[in-house]
PDB file of C-alpha atoms and ligand atoms in Angstrom:
ATOM      1  CA  MET D   1      -0.224   0.031  -0.181  1.00 32.00           C
ATOM      2  CA  SER D   2       1.085   3.523  -0.491  1.00 32.00           C
ATOM      3  CA  ARG D   3       1.913   5.686   2.127  1.00 32.00           C
ATOM      4  CA  PHE D   4      -0.682   8.191   0.611  1.00 31.00           C
ATOM      5  CA  ALA D   5      -3.620   5.237   0.327  1.00 32.00           C
ATOM      6  CA  THR D   6      -2.255   4.267   3.793  1.00 31.00           C
ATOM      7  CA  VAL D   7      -2.372   7.343   5.500  1.00 31.00           C
ATOM      8  CA  LEU D   8      -6.210   7.613   3.834  1.00 31.00           C
ATOM      9  CA  VAL D   9      -7.091   4.438   5.477  1.00 30.00           C
ATOM     10  CA  CYS D  10      -5.970   5.857   8.820  1.00 32.00           C
ATOM     11  CA  LEU D  11      -7.667   8.962   8.510  1.00 32.00           C
ATOM     12  CA  LEU D  12     -11.042   7.235   7.535  1.00 31.00           C
ATOM     13  CA  ALA D  13     -10.558   4.954  10.741  1.00 33.00           C
ATOM     14  CA  PHE D  14     -10.029   7.815  13.007  1.00 34.00           C
ATOM     15  CA  ALA D  15     -12.818   9.663  11.643  1.00 34.00           C
ATOM     16  CA  GLY D  16     -14.651   5.972  12.241  1.00 31.00           C
ATOM     17  CA  LEU D  17     -15.536   5.608   8.935  1.00 28.00           C
ATOM     18  CA  GLY D  18     -13.686   3.043   8.322  1.00 28.00           C
ATOM     19  CA  GLN D  19     -12.250  -0.415  10.335  1.00 28.00           C
ATOM     20  CA  SER D  20     -13.300   0.193  13.849  1.00 29.00           C
ATOM     21  CA  LEU D  21     -11.185  -0.066  16.816  1.00 30.00           C
ATOM     22  CA  THR D  22     -11.494  -2.342  19.522  1.00 29.00           C
ATOM     23  CA  PRO D  23     -12.853  -1.403  22.673  1.00 31.00           C
ATOM     24  CA  GLY D  24      -9.820  -0.340  24.912  1.00 34.00           C
ATOM     25  CA  TRP D  25      -6.806   0.021  23.581  1.00 34.00           C
ATOM     26  CA  ALA D  26      -6.043  -0.528  19.912  1.00 33.00           C
ATOM     27  CA  SER D  27      -2.267  -1.144  19.974  1.00 29.00           C
ATOM     28  CA  THR D  28      -3.035  -3.932  16.826  1.00 28.00           C
ATOM     29  CA  GLU D  29      -4.632  -1.296  15.121  1.00 31.00           C
ATOM     30  CA  PRO D  30      -2.308  -2.063  11.628  1.00 29.00           C
ATOM     31  CA  CYS D  31      -2.214   1.611  10.709  1.00 32.00           C
ATOM     32  CA  ALA D  32       0.584   3.909   9.872  1.00 32.00           C
ATOM     33  CA  ASP D  33       0.107   6.687  12.196  1.00 37.00           C
ATOM     34  CA  PRO D  34      -0.629   9.911  10.223  1.00 40.00           C
ATOM     35  CA  HIS D  35       0.781  12.073  12.853  1.00 48.00           C
ATOM     36  CA  GLY D  36       4.642  13.333  11.904  1.00 57.00           C
ATOM     37  CA  SER D  37       4.241  16.399  14.688  1.00 69.00           C
ATOM     38  CA  ARG D  38       2.246  17.241  17.450  1.00 77.00           C
ATOM     39  CA  GLY D  39       0.001  19.819  15.463  1.00 72.00           C
ATOM     40  CA  ALA D  40      -1.524  22.739  17.204  1.00 77.00           C
ATOM     41  CA  GLU D  41      -2.533  23.079  20.712  1.00 86.00           C
ATOM     42  CA  PRO D  42      -5.671  24.972  21.470  1.00 87.00           C
ATOM     43  CA  TYR D  43      -5.573  27.694  24.063  1.00 85.00           C
ATOM     44  CA  ALA D  44      -1.414  27.855  23.114  1.00 87.00           C
ATOM     45  CA  PRO D  45      -1.019  31.711  24.214  1.00 86.00           C
ATOM     46  CA  THR D  46      -0.077  34.586  21.990  1.00 88.00           C
ATOM     47  CA  SER D  47       2.640  37.066  23.023  1.00 88.00           C
ATOM     48  CA  ALA D  48       0.399  39.185  24.343  1.00 89.00           C
ATOM     49  CA  GLN D  49      -1.233  36.556  26.804  1.00 89.00           C
ATOM     50  CA  ILE D  50       2.413  35.521  27.727  1.00 92.00           C
ATOM     51  CA  ALA D  51       3.248  38.996  28.790  1.00 91.00           C
ATOM     52  CA  GLU D  52       0.050  39.376  30.366  1.00 91.00           C
ATOM     53  CA  MET D  53       0.956  35.644  32.779  1.00 92.00           C
ATOM     54  CA  GLN D  54       4.100  36.924  33.711  1.00 94.00           C
ATOM     55  CA  ALA D  55       2.913  40.306  34.813  1.00 94.00           C
ATOM     56  CA  ASP D  56       0.460  38.740  36.873  1.00 93.00           C
ATOM     57  CA  LEU D  57       3.222  36.521  38.228  1.00 95.00           C
ATOM     58  CA  GLU D  58       5.373  39.468  38.975  1.00 94.00           C
ATOM     59  CA  MET D  59       2.676  41.410  40.729  1.00 94.00           C
ATOM     60  CA  ARG D  60       1.941  38.280  42.958  1.00 93.00           C
ATOM     61  CA  ARG D  61       5.810  37.934  43.759  1.00 93.00           C
ATOM     62  CA  ARG D  62       5.481  41.364  44.753  1.00 93.00           C
ATOM     63  CA  VAL D  63       2.659  41.506  46.566  1.00 92.00           C
ATOM     64  CA  ARG D  64       2.882  37.986  48.730  1.00 89.00           C
ATOM     65  CA  GLY D  65       7.004  37.976  48.668  1.00 89.00           C
ATOM     66  CA  ALA D  66       8.082  34.968  50.450  1.00 87.00           C
ATOM     67  CA  ALA D  67       4.702  33.854  51.176  1.00 85.00           C
ATOM     68  CA  GLY D  68       4.524  33.203  47.335  1.00 86.00           C
ATOM     69  CA  GLN D  69       7.674  31.106  47.529  1.00 87.00           C
ATOM     70  CA  VAL D  70       8.362  26.788  47.920  1.00 88.00           C
ATOM     71  CA  GLY D  71      11.244  25.751  49.276  1.00 89.00           C
ATOM     72  CA  ALA D  72      14.058  24.529  47.006  1.00 88.00           C
ATOM     73  CA  ASP D  73      13.536  21.080  48.751  1.00 91.00           C
ATOM     74  CA  GLU D  74       9.431  20.990  49.375  1.00 94.00           C
ATOM     75  CA  PHE D  75       7.542  18.896  47.215  1.00 96.00           C
ATOM     76  CA  ILE D  76       3.925  19.174  46.066  1.00 96.00           C
ATOM     77  CA  THR D  77       1.384  16.768  45.702  1.00 97.00           C
ATOM     78  CA  VAL D  78      -1.069  17.770  42.827  1.00 98.00           C
ATOM     79  CA  PRO D  79      -4.798  15.746  43.252  1.00 97.00           C
ATOM     80  CA  LEU D  80      -5.812  14.248  40.535  1.00 98.00           C
ATOM     81  CA  TRP D  81      -8.950  13.269  39.084  1.00 98.00           C
ATOM     82  CA  ILE D  82      -9.603  11.574  35.691  1.00 98.00           C
ATOM     83  CA  HIS D  83     -12.708  11.566  33.619  1.00 98.00           C
ATOM     84  CA  LEU D  84     -12.348   8.706  31.291  1.00 98.00           C
ATOM     85  CA  LEU D  85     -14.498   9.132  28.324  1.00 98.00           C
ATOM     86  CA  GLY D  86     -16.016   6.960  25.750  1.00 98.00           C
ATOM     87  CA  ASP D  87     -18.313   6.129  23.295  1.00 96.00           C
ATOM     88  CA  GLY D  88     -19.413   2.421  24.518  1.00 95.00           C
ATOM     89  CA  VAL D  89     -17.172   1.404  22.240  1.00 96.00           C
ATOM     90  CA  ARG D  90     -13.767   3.433  21.983  1.00 96.00           C
ATOM     91  CA  GLY D  91     -12.309   4.371  24.673  1.00 97.00           C
ATOM     92  CA  ALA D  92      -9.381   4.144  27.064  1.00 97.00           C
ATOM     93  CA  THR D  93      -9.429   1.779  29.841  1.00 97.00           C
ATOM     94  CA  THR D  94      -9.011   2.252  33.321  1.00 97.00           C
ATOM     95  CA  GLN D  95      -5.760   0.122  33.511  1.00 97.00           C
ATOM     96  CA  SER D  96      -4.346   2.767  30.802  1.00 97.00           C
ATOM     97  CA  ALA D  97      -5.074   5.544  32.864  1.00 98.00           C
ATOM     98  CA  LEU D  98      -3.780   4.147  35.867  1.00 98.00           C
ATOM     99  CA  ARG D  99      -0.151   4.096  33.492  1.00 98.00           C
ATOM    100  CA  GLN D 100      -0.616   7.275  32.536  1.00 98.00           C
ATOM    101  CA  VAL D 101      -0.497   8.565  36.319  1.00 98.00           C
ATOM    102  CA  GLU D 102       2.363   5.915  36.589  1.00 98.00           C
ATOM    103  CA  VAL D 103       4.197   7.703  33.709  1.00 98.00           C
ATOM    104  CA  LEU D 104       3.414  11.011  35.426  1.00 98.00           C
ATOM    105  CA  ASN D 105       5.290  10.894  38.345  1.00 98.00           C
ATOM    106  CA  ALA D 106       8.553   9.254  36.521  1.00 98.00           C
ATOM    107  CA  ALA D 107       8.452  11.854  33.993  1.00 98.00           C
ATOM    108  CA  TYR D 108       7.905  14.590  37.273  1.00 98.00           C
ATOM    109  CA  GLY D 109       9.971  12.718  39.410  1.00 98.00           C
ATOM    110  CA  GLY D 110      13.270  12.569  37.219  1.00 98.00           C
ATOM    111  CA  ARG D 111      13.162   9.177  36.518  1.00 98.00           C
ATOM    112  CA  LEU D 112      13.065   9.091  32.926  1.00 98.00           C
ATOM    113  CA  GLY D 113      16.309  11.338  32.937  1.00 97.00           C
ATOM    114  CA  GLY D 114      16.248  15.239  33.758  1.00 97.00           C
ATOM    115  CA  ALA D 115      15.817  16.706  37.327  1.00 98.00           C
ATOM    116  CA  ASP D 116      13.075  15.810  39.788  1.00 98.00           C
ATOM    117  CA  THR D 117      10.593  18.798  39.544  1.00 98.00           C
ATOM    118  CA  ARG D 118       9.205  17.632  43.344  1.00 98.00           C
ATOM    119  CA  VAL D 119       6.117  17.502  42.128  1.00 98.00           C
ATOM    120  CA  ARG D 120       3.590  14.539  42.211  1.00 98.00           C
ATOM    121  CA  PHE D 121       0.328  13.351  41.296  1.00 98.00           C
ATOM    122  CA  ARG D 122      -2.289  11.077  43.490  1.00 98.00           C
ATOM    123  CA  LEU D 123      -5.209   9.805  41.739  1.00 98.00           C
ATOM    124  CA  GLU D 124      -8.365  11.024  43.579  1.00 97.00           C
ATOM    125  CA  GLY D 125     -10.484   8.780  41.486  1.00 97.00           C
ATOM    126  CA  VAL D 126     -11.313   7.642  37.819  1.00 97.00           C
ATOM    127  CA  ASN D 127     -14.488   9.043  36.705  1.00 97.00           C
ATOM    128  CA  ARG D 128     -15.708   6.866  33.587  1.00 97.00           C
ATOM    129  CA  VAL D 129     -18.494   8.580  31.304  1.00 98.00           C
ATOM    130  CA  VAL D 130     -20.385   7.285  28.596  1.00 98.00           C
ATOM    131  CA  ASN D 131     -21.129  10.095  26.108  1.00 98.00           C
ATOM    132  CA  LYS D 132     -20.404  10.203  22.302  1.00 97.00           C
ATOM    133  CA  VAL D 133     -21.057  13.392  21.833  1.00 97.00           C
ATOM    134  CA  TRP D 134     -18.625  14.359  24.498  1.00 98.00           C
ATOM    135  CA  PHE D 135     -16.077  11.583  23.411  1.00 97.00           C
ATOM    136  CA  ARG D 136     -15.798  12.633  19.787  1.00 96.00           C
ATOM    137  CA  ASP D 137     -15.581  16.633  20.300  1.00 95.00           C
ATOM    138  CA  PRO D 138     -14.431  17.331  23.663  1.00 96.00           C
ATOM    139  CA  LEU D 139     -13.299  20.924  22.239  1.00 94.00           C
ATOM    140  CA  GLY D 140     -16.843  21.659  20.558  1.00 94.00           C
ATOM    141  CA  ASN D 141     -18.602  20.553  23.613  1.00 96.00           C
ATOM    142  CA  GLU D 142     -15.829  21.575  26.027  1.00 96.00           C
ATOM    143  CA  THR D 143     -18.160  23.876  28.320  1.00 97.00           C
ATOM    144  CA  ALA D 144     -20.737  21.532  28.720  1.00 98.00           C
ATOM    145  CA  MET D 145     -18.742  18.669  29.476  1.00 98.00           C
ATOM    146  CA  LYS D 146     -16.349  20.251  32.113  1.00 98.00           C
ATOM    147  CA  THR D 147     -19.533  22.147  33.794  1.00 98.00           C
ATOM    148  CA  ALA D 148     -20.709  18.489  34.123  1.00 98.00           C
ATOM    149  CA  LEU D 149     -17.724  16.467  35.045  1.00 98.00           C
ATOM    150  CA  ARG D 150     -14.989  19.113  36.824  1.00 98.00           C
ATOM    151  CA  LYS D 151     -14.292  17.706  40.504  1.00 98.00           C
ATOM    152  CA  GLY D 152     -12.603  19.593  43.293  1.00 97.00           C
ATOM    153  CA  GLY D 153     -10.788  23.354  43.741  1.00 95.00           C
ATOM    154  CA  GLN D 154      -8.340  25.047  42.238  1.00 95.00           C
ATOM    155  CA  ASP D 155      -5.718  22.526  43.701  1.00 96.00           C
ATOM    156  CA  THR D 156      -7.315  19.752  41.715  1.00 98.00           C
ATOM    157  CA  LEU D 157      -6.083  18.630  37.932  1.00 98.00           C
ATOM    158  CA  ASN D 158      -8.508  17.316  35.782  1.00 98.00           C
ATOM    159  CA  LEU D 159      -8.067  15.421  33.205  1.00 98.00           C
ATOM    160  CA  TYR D 160     -10.323  14.279  30.628  1.00 98.00           C
ATOM    161  CA  ILE D 161      -9.538  11.745  27.966  1.00 98.00           C
ATOM    162  CA  ALA D 162     -11.319  11.491  24.719  1.00 98.00           C
ATOM    163  CA  GLN D 163     -10.679  11.747  21.174  1.00 96.00           C
ATOM    164  CA  LEU D 164      -9.444  15.003  19.994  1.00 93.00           C
ATOM    165  CA  SER D 165      -8.556  14.674  15.853  1.00 75.00           C
ATOM    166  CA  GLU D 166      -5.173  13.784  13.756  1.00 66.00           C
ATOM    167  CA  LEU D 167      -4.025  17.184  14.212  1.00 76.00           C
ATOM    168  CA  VAL D 168      -4.723  18.012  17.636  1.00 89.00           C
ATOM    169  CA  LEU D 169      -3.112  15.524  20.654  1.00 94.00           C
ATOM    170  CA  GLY D 170      -4.245  17.362  23.915  1.00 95.00           C
ATOM    171  CA  TYR D 171      -4.688  20.830  25.570  1.00 95.00           C
ATOM    172  CA  ALA D 172      -4.337  22.822  28.552  1.00 96.00           C
ATOM    173  CA  THR D 173      -5.512  25.785  30.600  1.00 96.00           C
ATOM    174  CA  TYR D 174      -2.633  27.737  32.202  1.00 95.00           C
ATOM    175  CA  PRO D 175      -2.582  28.572  36.426  1.00 96.00           C
ATOM    176  CA  HIS D 176      -3.740  32.261  36.058  1.00 93.00           C
ATOM    177  CA  TRP D 177      -6.928  31.214  34.044  1.00 93.00           C
ATOM    178  CA  TYR D 178      -8.497  29.662  36.931  1.00 95.00           C
ATOM    179  CA  ALA D 179      -9.737  33.071  38.748  1.00 92.00           C
ATOM    180  CA  ARG D 180     -11.739  33.967  35.646  1.00 93.00           C
ATOM    181  CA  SER D 181     -12.610  30.676  34.523  1.00 95.00           C
ATOM    182  CA  PRO D 182     -12.503  27.708  36.933  1.00 96.00           C
ATOM    183  CA  LYS D 183     -15.038  25.649  35.480  1.00 97.00           C
ATOM    184  CA  LEU D 184     -12.771  24.979  32.252  1.00 97.00           C
ATOM    185  CA  ASP D 185      -9.460  24.247  34.173  1.00 98.00           C
ATOM    186  CA  GLY D 186      -8.091  21.042  33.389  1.00 98.00           C
ATOM    187  CA  VAL D 187      -6.115  19.455  30.709  1.00 98.00           C
ATOM    188  CA  VAL D 188      -7.533  17.470  27.315  1.00 97.00           C
ATOM    189  CA  ILE D 189      -5.729  14.980  26.019  1.00 97.00           C
ATOM    190  CA  ASP D 190      -6.745  12.398  23.410  1.00 96.00           C
ATOM    191  CA  TRP D 191      -6.945   8.709  24.631  1.00 97.00           C
ATOM    192  CA  ARG D 192      -4.840   6.949  21.655  1.00 96.00           C
ATOM    193  CA  THR D 193      -1.349   9.312  23.421  1.00 96.00           C
ATOM    194  CA  LEU D 194      -1.677   7.038  26.168  1.00 98.00           C
ATOM    195  CA  PRO D 195       1.322   4.467  27.083  1.00 98.00           C
ATOM    196  CA  GLY D 196       0.783   1.612  24.633  1.00 96.00           C
ATOM    197  CA  GLY D 197      -1.674   3.717  22.827  1.00 96.00           C
ATOM    198  CA  ALA D 198      -2.258   3.820  19.087  1.00 94.00           C
ATOM    199  CA  LEU D 199      -0.950   7.034  18.048  1.00 93.00           C
ATOM    200  CA  LYS D 200       2.260   6.014  16.860  1.00 91.00           C
ATOM    201  CA  ASN D 201       5.538   8.581  17.625  1.00 94.00           C
ATOM    202  CA  PHE D 202       3.224   9.522  20.743  1.00 95.00           C
ATOM    203  CA  ASP D 203       2.200   6.830  22.324  1.00 96.00           C
ATOM    204  CA  ARG D 204       4.147   6.664  25.648  1.00 98.00           C
ATOM    205  CA  GLY D 205       1.727   8.839  27.139  1.00 98.00           C
ATOM    206  CA  TYR D 206       4.257  12.218  27.310  1.00 98.00           C
ATOM    207  CA  THR D 207       1.177  14.260  25.532  1.00 97.00           C
ATOM    208  CA  GLY D 208      -0.467  14.217  29.464  1.00 98.00           C
ATOM    209  CA  VAL D 209       3.267  15.414  30.552  1.00 98.00           C
ATOM    210  CA  HIS D 210       3.077  17.993  28.541  1.00 97.00           C
ATOM    211  CA  GLU D 211       0.038  19.177  28.804  1.00 97.00           C
ATOM    212  CA  ILE D 212       0.116  18.950  32.462  1.00 98.00           C
ATOM    213  CA  GLY D 213       3.132  21.248  32.527  1.00 98.00           C
ATOM    214  CA  HIS D 214       1.128  24.150  30.618  1.00 97.00           C
ATOM    215  CA  TRP D 215      -1.417  23.530  33.229  1.00 98.00           C
ATOM    216  CA  LEU D 216       1.763  24.046  36.073  1.00 98.00           C
ATOM    217  CA  GLY D 217       2.735  27.415  34.020  1.00 97.00           C
ATOM    218  CA  LEU D 218       5.096  26.017  31.679  1.00 97.00           C
ATOM    219  CA  LEU D 219       5.958  27.585  28.498  1.00 97.00           C
ATOM    220  CA  HIS D 220       7.202  25.510  25.458  1.00 96.00           C
ATOM    221  CA  THR D 221      10.763  25.518  25.259  1.00 97.00           C
ATOM    222  CA  PHE D 222      10.852  27.401  22.170  1.00 95.00           C
ATOM    223  CA  GLU D 223       8.903  30.162  23.019  1.00 94.00           C
ATOM    224  CA  ASN D 224       9.930  33.473  21.872  1.00 93.00           C
ATOM    225  CA  GLY D 225      12.442  31.962  19.676  1.00 95.00           C
ATOM    226  CA  CYS D 226      16.458  32.643  20.411  1.00 96.00           C
ATOM    227  CA  ALA D 227      15.108  35.932  21.948  1.00 94.00           C
ATOM    228  CA  GLU D 228      15.375  36.357  25.375  1.00 93.00           C
ATOM    229  CA  PRO D 229      13.321  35.918  27.299  1.00 93.00           C
ATOM    230  CA  GLY D 230      12.388  32.344  25.384  1.00 95.00           C
ATOM    231  CA  ASP D 231      10.217  29.797  28.100  1.00 96.00           C
ATOM    232  CA  HIS D 232      11.452  32.221  31.082  1.00 96.00           C
ATOM    233  CA  VAL D 233      13.126  29.590  32.686  1.00 97.00           C
ATOM    234  CA  ALA D 234      17.061  30.366  32.809  1.00 96.00           C
ATOM    235  CA  ASP D 235      18.074  26.318  32.817  1.00 97.00           C
ATOM    236  CA  THR D 236      16.307  25.733  29.583  1.00 97.00           C
ATOM    237  CA  PRO D 237      18.606  26.640  26.567  1.00 96.00           C
ATOM    238  CA  ALA D 238      17.189  28.532  23.622  1.00 96.00           C
ATOM    239  CA  ALA D 239      15.520  27.034  20.688  1.00 96.00           C
ATOM    240  CA  GLY D 240      14.440  29.105  17.368  1.00 95.00           C
ATOM    241  CA  GLN D 241      11.792  26.445  17.009  1.00 94.00           C
ATOM    242  CA  ALA D 242      10.024  23.579  17.667  1.00 94.00           C
ATOM    243  CA  THR D 243      11.515  19.974  17.311  1.00 95.00           C
ATOM    244  CA  GLU D 244      10.076  17.445  15.014  1.00 93.00           C
ATOM    245  CA  GLY D 245      10.118  13.944  15.339  1.00 94.00           C
ATOM    246  CA  CYS D 246      13.798  12.978  17.221  1.00 95.00           C
ATOM    247  CA  PRO D 247      17.241  14.364  15.552  1.00 95.00           C
ATOM    248  CA  ALA D 248      20.309  12.886  17.041  1.00 95.00           C
ATOM    249  CA  ARG D 249      21.108  16.939  17.743  1.00 95.00           C
ATOM    250  CA  LYS D 250      20.006  20.279  17.010  1.00 95.00           C
ATOM    251  CA  ASP D 251      20.950  24.190  17.277  1.00 96.00           C
ATOM    252  CA  THR D 252      18.967  26.655  16.107  1.00 95.00           C
ATOM    253  CA  CYS D 253      19.925  29.220  17.853  1.00 96.00           C
ATOM    254  CA  LYS D 254      23.968  29.172  16.830  1.00 95.00           C
ATOM    255  CA  THR D 255      24.719  32.510  18.926  1.00 94.00           C
ATOM    256  CA  ILE D 256      23.628  31.377  22.195  1.00 93.00           C
ATOM    257  CA  PRO D 257      25.355  28.442  24.532  1.00 91.00           C
ATOM    258  CA  GLY D 258      23.716  25.066  24.215  1.00 93.00           C
ATOM    259  CA  ASP D 259      21.918  22.967  21.821  1.00 96.00           C
ATOM    260  CA  ASP D 260      17.846  22.700  21.596  1.00 96.00           C
ATOM    261  CA  PRO D 261      16.860  20.867  24.379  1.00 97.00           C
ATOM    262  CA  ILE D 262      14.997  18.427  22.423  1.00 97.00           C
ATOM    263  CA  HIS D 263      14.538  15.770  25.030  1.00 98.00           C
ATOM    264  CA  ASN D 264      12.554  18.246  27.132  1.00 98.00           C
ATOM    265  CA  PHE D 265       8.711  17.373  27.659  1.00 98.00           C
ATOM    266  CA  MET D 266       7.868  20.683  26.456  1.00 97.00           C
ATOM    267  CA  ASP D 267       9.272  20.812  23.162  1.00 96.00           C
ATOM    268  CA  TYR D 268       7.418  19.070  20.637  1.00 95.00           C
ATOM    269  CA  SER D 269       9.646  16.063  19.718  1.00 96.00           C
ATOM    270  CA  HIS D 270       8.291  12.387  19.819  1.00 96.00           C
ATOM    271  CA  ASP D 271       7.549  10.832  22.659  1.00 97.00           C
ATOM    272  CA  ARG D 272      10.750   8.389  22.213  1.00 96.00           C
ATOM    273  CA  CYS D 273      12.896  11.784  22.110  1.00 97.00           C
ATOM    274  CA  MET D 274      11.525  13.056  25.479  1.00 98.00           C
ATOM    275  CA  THR D 275      13.269  12.437  28.517  1.00 98.00           C
ATOM    276  CA  GLU D 276      13.291  15.238  31.020  1.00 98.00           C
ATOM    277  CA  PHE D 277      12.717  18.703  32.882  1.00 98.00           C
ATOM    278  CA  THR D 278      15.107  21.034  34.735  1.00 98.00           C
ATOM    279  CA  THR D 279      15.251  22.276  37.438  1.00 98.00           C
ATOM    280  CA  GLY D 280      14.251  25.891  36.524  1.00 97.00           C
ATOM    281  CA  GLN D 281      11.132  24.349  35.469  1.00 98.00           C
ATOM    282  CA  GLY D 282      10.457  22.588  38.409  1.00 98.00           C
ATOM    283  CA  VAL D 283      11.296  25.703  40.428  1.00 97.00           C
ATOM    284  CA  ARG D 284       8.759  27.189  37.625  1.00 97.00           C
ATOM    285  CA  MET D 285       5.831  24.749  38.646  1.00 98.00           C
ATOM    286  CA  ARG D 286       5.820  24.881  42.224  1.00 97.00           C
ATOM    287  CA  GLU D 287       6.096  28.443  42.463  1.00 96.00           C
ATOM    288  CA  MET D 288       2.910  28.425  40.053  1.00 96.00           C
ATOM    289  CA  TRP D 289       1.466  26.157  42.061  1.00 96.00           C
ATOM    290  CA  GLN D 290       1.936  28.325  45.212  1.00 94.00           C
ATOM    291  CA  GLN D 291       0.624  31.237  43.488  1.00 95.00           C
ATOM    292  CA  TYR D 292      -2.372  29.872  41.993  1.00 95.00           C
ATOM    293  CA  ARG D 293      -3.428  26.687  42.935  1.00 93.00           C
ATOM    294  CA  VAL D 294      -2.831  26.178  47.007  1.00 87.00           C
ATOM    295  CA  PRO D 295      -6.575  26.399  48.352  1.00 70.00           C
ATOM    296  CA  ALA D 296      -4.658  28.853  50.966  1.00 60.00           C
ATOM    297  CA  ALA D 297      -4.301  31.227  48.222  1.00 51.00           C
ATOM    298  CA  GLU D 298      -7.013  33.854  47.956  1.00 55.00           C
ATOM    299  CA  PRO D 299      -7.249  35.009  44.389  1.00 54.00           C
ATOM    300  CA  LEU D 300      -5.912  37.997  43.723  1.00 54.00           C
ATOM    301  CA  GLU D 301      -7.977  40.657  42.132  1.00 54.00           C
ATOM    302  CA  ILE D 302      -5.931  42.055  39.295  1.00 46.00           C
ATOM    303  CA  SER D 303      -5.653  45.771  38.440  1.00 44.00           C
ATOM    304  CA  ALA D 304      -4.093  47.348  35.943  1.00 38.00           C
TER     305      ALA D 304
HETATM  306 ZN1  LIG U 401       2.383  22.794  24.264  1.00 85.31          ZN
END
């Protein structure tokens, strides 16, 4: 079969028009996956929104002082609710969702490489939901789905596992949005990105790791390209553009020390290429947690 024909069959299957996937995992799905890249992320912030995010963080630093900081050795534990959507035929198994949680704790604990971010996740429960409409178009039905399902307060990570598309693997809201849209707070990922999932190159659960990084306030390592302030984390080398695939090495900012951080979870590399967070990313996530997520942190009124 030609590559084009293979891709077409796969697209039909993904659209529900071709060969049906079996319930639960479809790891035997014969399709070559059409994904070459992570594609676009809905809600990816614009430069203006990133500037707003930083201004809000800096305002909080001024107002809260030491109360907004987390000790260098201190751990944070994120309560996690998983909403496992299905349409009655397709959808991830509870077992694969549990494996996703294991991957989160391994990645954030530095057990796959890189630094221990001192961020951990504690599963509160798995909420299985059969809803064809929400499963097949979580983005288009976002308000209804999240309003009905979201659990917990500002510290609770709600992870919705449904079906996105071949162009979108996942998306997240950012910490400072919580005060304005608490019901929409959370992360949505495609069920086929879970560990052992059907999306070739994106089947180790690192889409969840990446999107939750955004939920905890991380930006892409290629944010701002080679220009300062990059991703607002000092120990991630600058990158001029996102990484596709898994190159041996890449250096898009020749005048700045350091190769592109192609193994960082906040790049766009294939899952097999991703291994690490940095110490600085851990510090940023834990500060964001302290400023925006801990229940004791009353939302501050933001004045211009
Ligand atoms: Zn991203």
